[in-house]
Amino acid sequence: MTDIIVNGMSFALPLFIIAVGGIFSERSGVTNLALEGFLGAGAFIGALFVVLTSGWFSPGSQVPMYLAMVFAMIGGALYAVIHAVLCIKFKANQVISGVVVNILAIALTDFLTSQVNAGIFGQSSDKFVMTVSGRLTFQPLANIPVIGGFFTNVYPFEFIIIIVAMISWYVMYRSRFGLRLRACGDNPYAVDAAGCNVGRLQFAAVMISGALSGLGGMCFAYSVFGNYSVSIYTGYGYLAIAAMIFGNWKIPFTLGACLLFGFARAAGYWLIQLMGLPGAYSDLIMTLPYVLTLLLLIFFSKNNRAPRALGEIYDKGKR
Amino acid sequence: MKRQTNGSRPVKLFLAVMGDEKRQNISIPLFAICLSLIAGALLMVLLGKNPVDGYRSLLQGCGMLMKEKYAGGKGMLTDFMSYLDIWTPMIFASLAVAVAYKAGLFNIGVSGQMLLGGFIASVTVGYSDLPGIVAKPLVILVCVVAGALAGSLIGLLKYKFNINEVVSAIMLNYIFQYVISFFILTFFVNPITRQSESVGENARLTLQNVEIGGMKTVVPLGFVLALGAVAVTHYFIHHTRTGFELKAVGANPKAAVYAGINVKKNIMLAMALSGALSGLAGATYYLGYLSSIQPKTLVSTGFDAIAVCLLGNSNPVGILAASFLITIITKGGMYMNSSIGVPQEVSSLITGLMLLFAACGVYIRARLARAADRQKQEEKSMASAEDGSAPGQQAAEQTRQEEVQR
């Protein structure tokens, strides 16, 4: 039981923050299939920072990890500019732009990773080796049955994610910026009439989306992979999109969806281990989140309401 | 006056080159290609390589230019035929994206549909010992049916449950990928290669080790089929009533409803056709170019196909040209790496940039239209100024009066 909670949480939370990134972009009316590219590009910048500065910190220090997360957010936000420019300034088809941004991210980071490795470290390798993040256990709390699992072997980044998610929630639902942002997704013309710059709002939303995805990607690099390589593009970005849609483009529901994915996955792995099934069965477990999403979408799609102006290219002169 | 004309000469020239709106269908993608090739050349210079050598080696790797030396029994034809072999699935996959796109749908599940078709055909026909003349058409049939079913499932989810086709296609991609990987690893795995067992030569759509003029080469039978598919798709989209309905649904679903077009039927039809074409891509990929399936991986062909479709303006003939080019870059990249040591990532980067510039097409088009307008106005005002400056002054007078009235 504890294992399921530990593994479930450490998978669900990074996924959640990526999905929150998606919510920011989509609630502002910009379709975002580029989460996959954002998280990879962000994690690349973070990992690049780690390997470049590896001499600066004493071994075993956790400081580079936190700095890497900051850099991953910056990197993700900067990379997101491509999507923002394509969608908002160049008025390209947002779905196509998302796909292009993903393809470009894979090509670009793959190329740069091997170039940096060859140029600076003189070795031919396609990955940046990093440590796996340390884990914390809170002793008195961890002994509580069942709930104790939430306090055992916790990655430090889980707290960062929770804090960032809370800030995001506040910005989205309690600030003027958030109100306008959500209005952009439903009726950009009204926002324009109210005297706001729709393009600028959407631009900011897409960049926030990139920053949060970068953070999520960095967390995956520090937990699931333990290094940075192209293998980070395993589709977690798309899974986050599924969680977002399943969560009806709302932050609290999306958290629920991510927890469901995480726990379903962890429970599946646990079950396989318990029954001593061969490794191939884990492939079936991997399909769980996707099958769940599809089924639940079929049942709940009536209640599902995408932002009304999602994917529409905002044209001031149209109306 | 004279200086003004001088200043706008590059603009004028550019406008003349890009042509009118019809010509821009071709000239904008070409512009994107040129930009990305220039960017690629710069990249090679930065890496300390000669870009001319680089691009030459791309063509050499695809059998379009002579290499300096060949291994015994191999030649330019060998390379060219194996280029055709990998080009074939790309054509099918891009057509699949295009047909869906014409109906306003985005089929991002081409790779998954390819895999499904390829897997079912491998298991049912590939491991049987039917004679080749029966097995090969059967492979194609199985793949088409499997792909079409997978495609129409996405269509069904779209119109019945209002699930965005992109999301359901992505979900199905993963489901196919993992479920098929499970079956392969459990029942059909080759313990040495860790891939699925090879299908028999009888079922393979690419003939291996055929001797032509003393050179051993592959013969991709699917290529002929692909050319046929281009022609048929072109005819279907541009010259049939159903194709017209499909385009109408894609251009404006609401208007299509008013015109009495059955939107649901057309969504299903487009996705089924798209899936069938993906199935063909799967057949020529998994039972032609390759003979086995690697578990847990989706081929990038289905995603690159989106790029090709974009570059080719989702026009079948354009797609033929665009896929020709993109395949040269991806396939030639291997030889470019082995011959002059340019990393293979450079070729995928060039493809990525090409996409990026192609995605800017709408913007470029809008800017061109605006520039052309301005040009026309300038010419008009200039002409009127030469006429004796009366009309120009009149117009200015008029606007001033209007402003005063406001």
Coordinates of C-alpha atoms in Angstrom, one line a residue, chain A residues 40-313:
Chain A
G40 CA 11.7 18.2 -23.0
A41 CA 13.2 21.5 -23.9
G42 CA 12.8 22.8 -20.3
A43 CA 14.4 19.7 -18.8
F44 CA 17.2 20.0 -21.4
I45 CA 18.1 23.5 -20.2
G46 CA 17.9 22.4 -16.5
A47 CA 20.1 19.4 -17.2
L48 CA 22.5 21.5 -19.2
F49 CA 22.9 23.8 -16.2
V50 CA 23.6 20.8 -14.0
V51 CA 26.3 19.3 -16.1
L52 CA 27.9 22.6 -16.8
T53 CA 28.2 23.6 -13.2
S54 CA 28.8 20.1 -11.8
G55 CA 32.2 21.3 -10.4
W56 CA 30.8 24.2 -8.5
F57 CA 28.9 22.3 -5.8
S58 CA 30.1 19.7 -3.4
P59 CA 29.1 16.1 -4.4
G60 CA 25.8 15.1 -3.0
S61 CA 24.6 18.6 -2.7
Q62 CA 21.0 19.1 -3.5
V63 CA 21.4 22.8 -4.5
P64 CA 22.0 22.1 -8.2
M65 CA 18.7 20.2 -8.3
Y66 CA 16.7 23.2 -7.1
L67 CA 18.6 25.6 -9.4
A68 CA 18.1 23.1 -12.3
M69 CA 14.4 23.4 -11.7
V70 CA 14.5 27.2 -11.9
F71 CA 16.5 26.9 -15.1
A72 CA 14.1 24.3 -16.5
M73 CA 11.3 26.7 -15.9
I74 CA 13.1 29.5 -17.7
G75 CA 14.1 27.2 -20.5
G76 CA 10.6 25.9 -20.9
A77 CA 9.2 29.4 -21.0
L78 CA 11.7 30.5 -23.6
Y79 CA 11.1 27.5 -25.8
A80 CA 7.4 28.2 -25.5
V81 CA 7.9 31.5 -27.2
I82 CA 8.2 29.5 -30.5
H83 CA 4.7 28.2 -30.0
A84 CA 3.4 31.5 -28.9
V85 CA 4.9 33.4 -31.8
L86 CA 3.6 30.8 -34.3
C87 CA 0.1 30.7 -32.9
I88 CA -0.5 34.3 -31.8
K89 CA 1.7 36.5 -34.0
F90 CA 1.9 34.3 -37.1
K91 CA -1.7 33.0 -36.7
A92 CA -0.6 29.5 -37.7
N93 CA -2.9 26.5 -37.1
Q94 CA -2.4 25.8 -33.4
V95 CA -2.5 22.0 -33.7
I96 CA 0.0 22.0 -36.5
S97 CA 2.2 24.4 -34.5
G98 CA 2.1 22.1 -31.5
V99 CA 3.2 19.1 -33.5
V100 CA 5.9 21.1 -35.2
V101 CA 7.2 22.5 -31.9
N102 CA 7.4 18.9 -30.6
I103 CA 9.3 17.6 -33.6
L104 CA 11.6 20.5 -33.4
A105 CA 12.2 20.1 -29.7
I106 CA 13.3 16.4 -30.1
A107 CA 15.6 17.2 -33.0
L108 CA 17.1 20.3 -31.4
T109 CA 17.7 18.9 -27.9
D110 CA 19.1 15.6 -29.3
F111 CA 21.5 17.5 -31.5
L112 CA 22.6 19.9 -28.8
T113 CA 23.0 17.2 -26.2
S114 CA 25.4 15.3 -28.3
Q115 CA 27.2 18.5 -29.4
V116 CA 27.6 19.7 -25.9
N117 CA 28.9 16.3 -24.8
A118 CA 31.3 16.1 -27.7
G119 CA 32.4 19.8 -27.5
I120 CA 32.8 20.4 -23.8
F121 CA 33.3 17.0 -22.3
G122 CA 35.0 15.3 -25.2
Q123 CA 32.8 12.2 -25.1
S124 CA 30.3 10.9 -27.5
S125 CA 27.2 10.4 -25.5
D126 CA 23.6 11.3 -26.1
K127 CA 22.6 11.9 -22.5
F128 CA 23.4 14.1 -19.5
V129 CA 24.0 12.0 -16.5
M130 CA 22.5 13.4 -13.3
T131 CA 21.9 12.0 -9.9
V132 CA 18.5 10.7 -8.9
S133 CA 17.0 13.0 -6.4
G134 CA 17.2 12.2 -2.7
R135 CA 14.1 11.2 -0.8
L136 CA 12.7 12.4 2.5
T137 CA 10.8 10.5 5.2
F138 CA 9.0 12.3 7.9
Q139 CA 9.4 10.0 10.8
P140 CA 6.5 10.4 13.2
L141 CA 4.0 11.0 10.4
A142 CA 5.3 8.1 8.3
N143 CA 4.2 5.6 10.9
I144 CA 0.5 6.4 10.6
P145 CA -1.1 3.5 8.7
V146 CA -2.1 4.2 5.1
I147 CA -1.7 8.0 5.3
G148 CA 1.9 7.5 6.3
G149 CA 2.6 6.6 2.7
F150 CA 2.3 10.3 1.8
F151 CA 5.2 11.1 4.1
T152 CA 7.5 8.2 3.2
N153 CA 10.2 8.5 0.6
V154 CA 9.0 11.8 -0.7
Y155 CA 10.9 13.5 -3.4
P156 CA 11.7 17.1 -2.3
F157 CA 10.4 18.3 -5.7
E158 CA 6.9 17.1 -4.7
F159 CA 6.7 20.0 -2.3
I160 CA 7.9 22.5 -4.9
I161 CA 5.2 21.2 -7.2
I162 CA 2.5 21.6 -4.6
I163 CA 3.6 25.1 -3.8
V164 CA 3.8 26.1 -7.5
A165 CA 0.5 24.5 -8.2
M166 CA -1.1 26.5 -5.3
I167 CA 0.4 29.7 -6.7
S168 CA -0.9 28.7 -10.1
W169 CA -4.4 28.1 -8.7
Y170 CA -4.3 31.5 -7.0
V171 CA -3.2 33.3 -10.2
M172 CA -5.8 31.5 -12.3
Y173 CA -8.9 31.9 -10.1
R174 CA -8.2 34.8 -7.7
S175 CA -6.2 37.3 -9.7
R176 CA -7.2 39.8 -12.3
F177 CA -4.8 38.3 -14.7
G178 CA -6.3 34.9 -14.3
L179 CA -9.8 36.2 -14.8
R180 CA -8.8 37.9 -18.0
L181 CA -6.9 34.8 -19.1
R182 CA -10.0 32.6 -18.6
A183 CA -12.1 35.2 -20.4
C184 CA -9.7 35.1 -23.4
G185 CA -10.5 31.4 -23.8
D186 CA -14.2 31.9 -23.9
N187 CA -14.6 35.2 -25.6
P188 CA -11.5 37.1 -26.6
Y189 CA -13.5 39.9 -28.3
A190 CA -15.1 40.7 -24.9
V191 CA -11.6 40.9 -23.4
D192 CA -10.5 43.2 -26.2
A193 CA -13.6 45.4 -25.7
A194 CA -12.7 45.6 -22.0
G195 CA -9.4 47.2 -23.0
C196 CA -7.0 44.3 -22.6
N197 CA -4.4 43.1 -25.1
V198 CA -5.5 39.6 -26.0
G199 CA -2.3 38.7 -27.8
R200 CA -0.2 39.7 -24.8
L201 CA -2.3 37.8 -22.4
Q202 CA -2.2 34.6 -24.5
F203 CA 1.5 35.1 -25.0
A204 CA 2.0 35.2 -21.3
A205 CA -0.2 32.1 -20.8
V206 CA 1.7 30.1 -23.3
M207 CA 5.0 31.1 -21.6
I208 CA 3.7 30.1 -18.2
S209 CA 2.6 26.8 -19.8
G210 CA 6.2 26.3 -21.0
A211 CA 7.6 27.1 -17.5
L212 CA 5.4 24.7 -15.7
S213 CA 6.0 22.0 -18.3
G214 CA 9.7 22.5 -18.0
L215 CA 9.5 22.1 -14.2
G216 CA 7.5 18.9 -14.6
G217 CA 10.0 17.6 -17.2
M218 CA 12.9 18.3 -14.9
C219 CA 11.1 16.4 -12.1
F220 CA 10.7 13.4 -14.4
A221 CA 14.4 13.6 -15.3
Y222 CA 15.3 13.5 -11.7
S223 CA 13.0 10.7 -10.7
V224 CA 11.9 8.3 -13.5
F225 CA 15.0 8.6 -15.6
G226 CA 17.9 9.8 -13.5
N227 CA 19.5 11.4 -16.6
Y228 CA 18.6 13.6 -19.5
S229 CA 18.3 12.0 -22.9
V230 CA 15.8 11.9 -25.8
S231 CA 14.0 9.1 -23.9
I232 CA 12.3 11.8 -21.9
Y233 CA 10.0 12.2 -24.8
T234 CA 7.9 9.2 -23.9
G235 CA 4.5 10.9 -24.2
Y236 CA 4.0 12.3 -20.7
G237 CA 3.1 15.6 -22.3
Y238 CA 0.3 13.9 -24.2
L239 CA -0.7 12.1 -21.0
A240 CA -0.9 15.4 -19.3
I241 CA -3.2 16.7 -22.1
A242 CA -5.4 13.7 -21.4
A243 CA -5.5 14.5 -17.7
M244 CA -6.3 18.1 -18.4
I245 CA -9.2 17.2 -20.7
F246 CA -10.4 14.6 -18.3
G247 CA -10.2 17.2 -15.5
N248 CA -12.4 19.5 -17.6
W249 CA -9.8 22.2 -17.9
K250 CA -10.0 22.9 -14.1
I251 CA -7.0 22.7 -11.8
P252 CA -8.6 20.7 -8.9
F253 CA -10.2 18.1 -11.1
T254 CA -7.1 17.8 -13.1
L255 CA -5.2 16.9 -9.9
G256 CA -7.8 14.2 -9.3
A257 CA -7.2 12.9 -12.8
C258 CA -3.4 12.8 -12.4
L259 CA -3.7 11.1 -9.0
L260 CA -6.0 8.5 -10.6
F261 CA -3.4 7.9 -13.4
G262 CA -0.5 7.7 -11.0
F263 CA -2.2 5.4 -8.5
A264 CA -3.6 3.2 -11.3
R265 CA -0.1 2.8 -12.7
A266 CA 1.5 2.2 -9.4
A267 CA -1.1 -0.3 -8.4
G268 CA -0.7 -2.1 -11.7
Y269 CA 3.0 -2.5 -11.3
W270 CA 2.5 -3.6 -7.7
L271 CA 0.0 -6.2 -8.8
I272 CA 2.3 -7.6 -11.5
Q273 CA 5.1 -7.9 -8.9
L274 CA 2.8 -9.6 -6.5
M275 CA 1.6 -12.2 -8.9
G276 CA 5.0 -12.7 -10.4
L277 CA 4.0 -12.1 -13.9
P278 CA 6.7 -11.6 -16.6
G279 CA 7.7 -8.1 -17.5
A280 CA 5.7 -8.0 -20.7
Y281 CA 2.6 -7.6 -18.6
S282 CA 3.8 -4.2 -17.5
D283 CA 3.0 -3.1 -21.0
L284 CA -0.7 -3.8 -20.4
I285 CA -0.5 -1.8 -17.2
M286 CA 1.0 1.1 -19.2
T287 CA -2.2 1.3 -21.2
L288 CA -4.4 1.8 -18.1
P289 CA -4.3 5.6 -18.1
Y290 CA -5.1 5.8 -21.8
V291 CA -7.9 3.3 -21.6
L292 CA -9.3 5.0 -18.6
T293 CA -9.2 8.4 -20.3
L294 CA -10.9 7.1 -23.4
L295 CA -13.6 5.4 -21.4
L296 CA -14.2 8.2 -19.0
L297 CA -14.3 10.7 -21.9
I298 CA -17.0 8.6 -23.6
F299 CA -19.1 8.6 -20.4
F300 CA -18.5 12.2 -19.3
S301 CA -17.9 14.0 -22.6
K302 CA -21.4 15.5 -22.3
N303 CA -20.3 17.4 -19.2
N304 CA -17.0 18.2 -20.6
R305 CA -16.8 21.7 -21.8
A306 CA -13.7 23.0 -23.5
P307 CA -13.0 26.7 -23.5
R308 CA -15.3 28.1 -26.0
A309 CA -12.8 29.9 -28.2
L310 CA -10.2 27.2 -27.9
G311 CA -8.1 26.8 -31.0
E312 CA -9.7 29.8 -32.7
I313 CA -7.3 32.2 -34.2

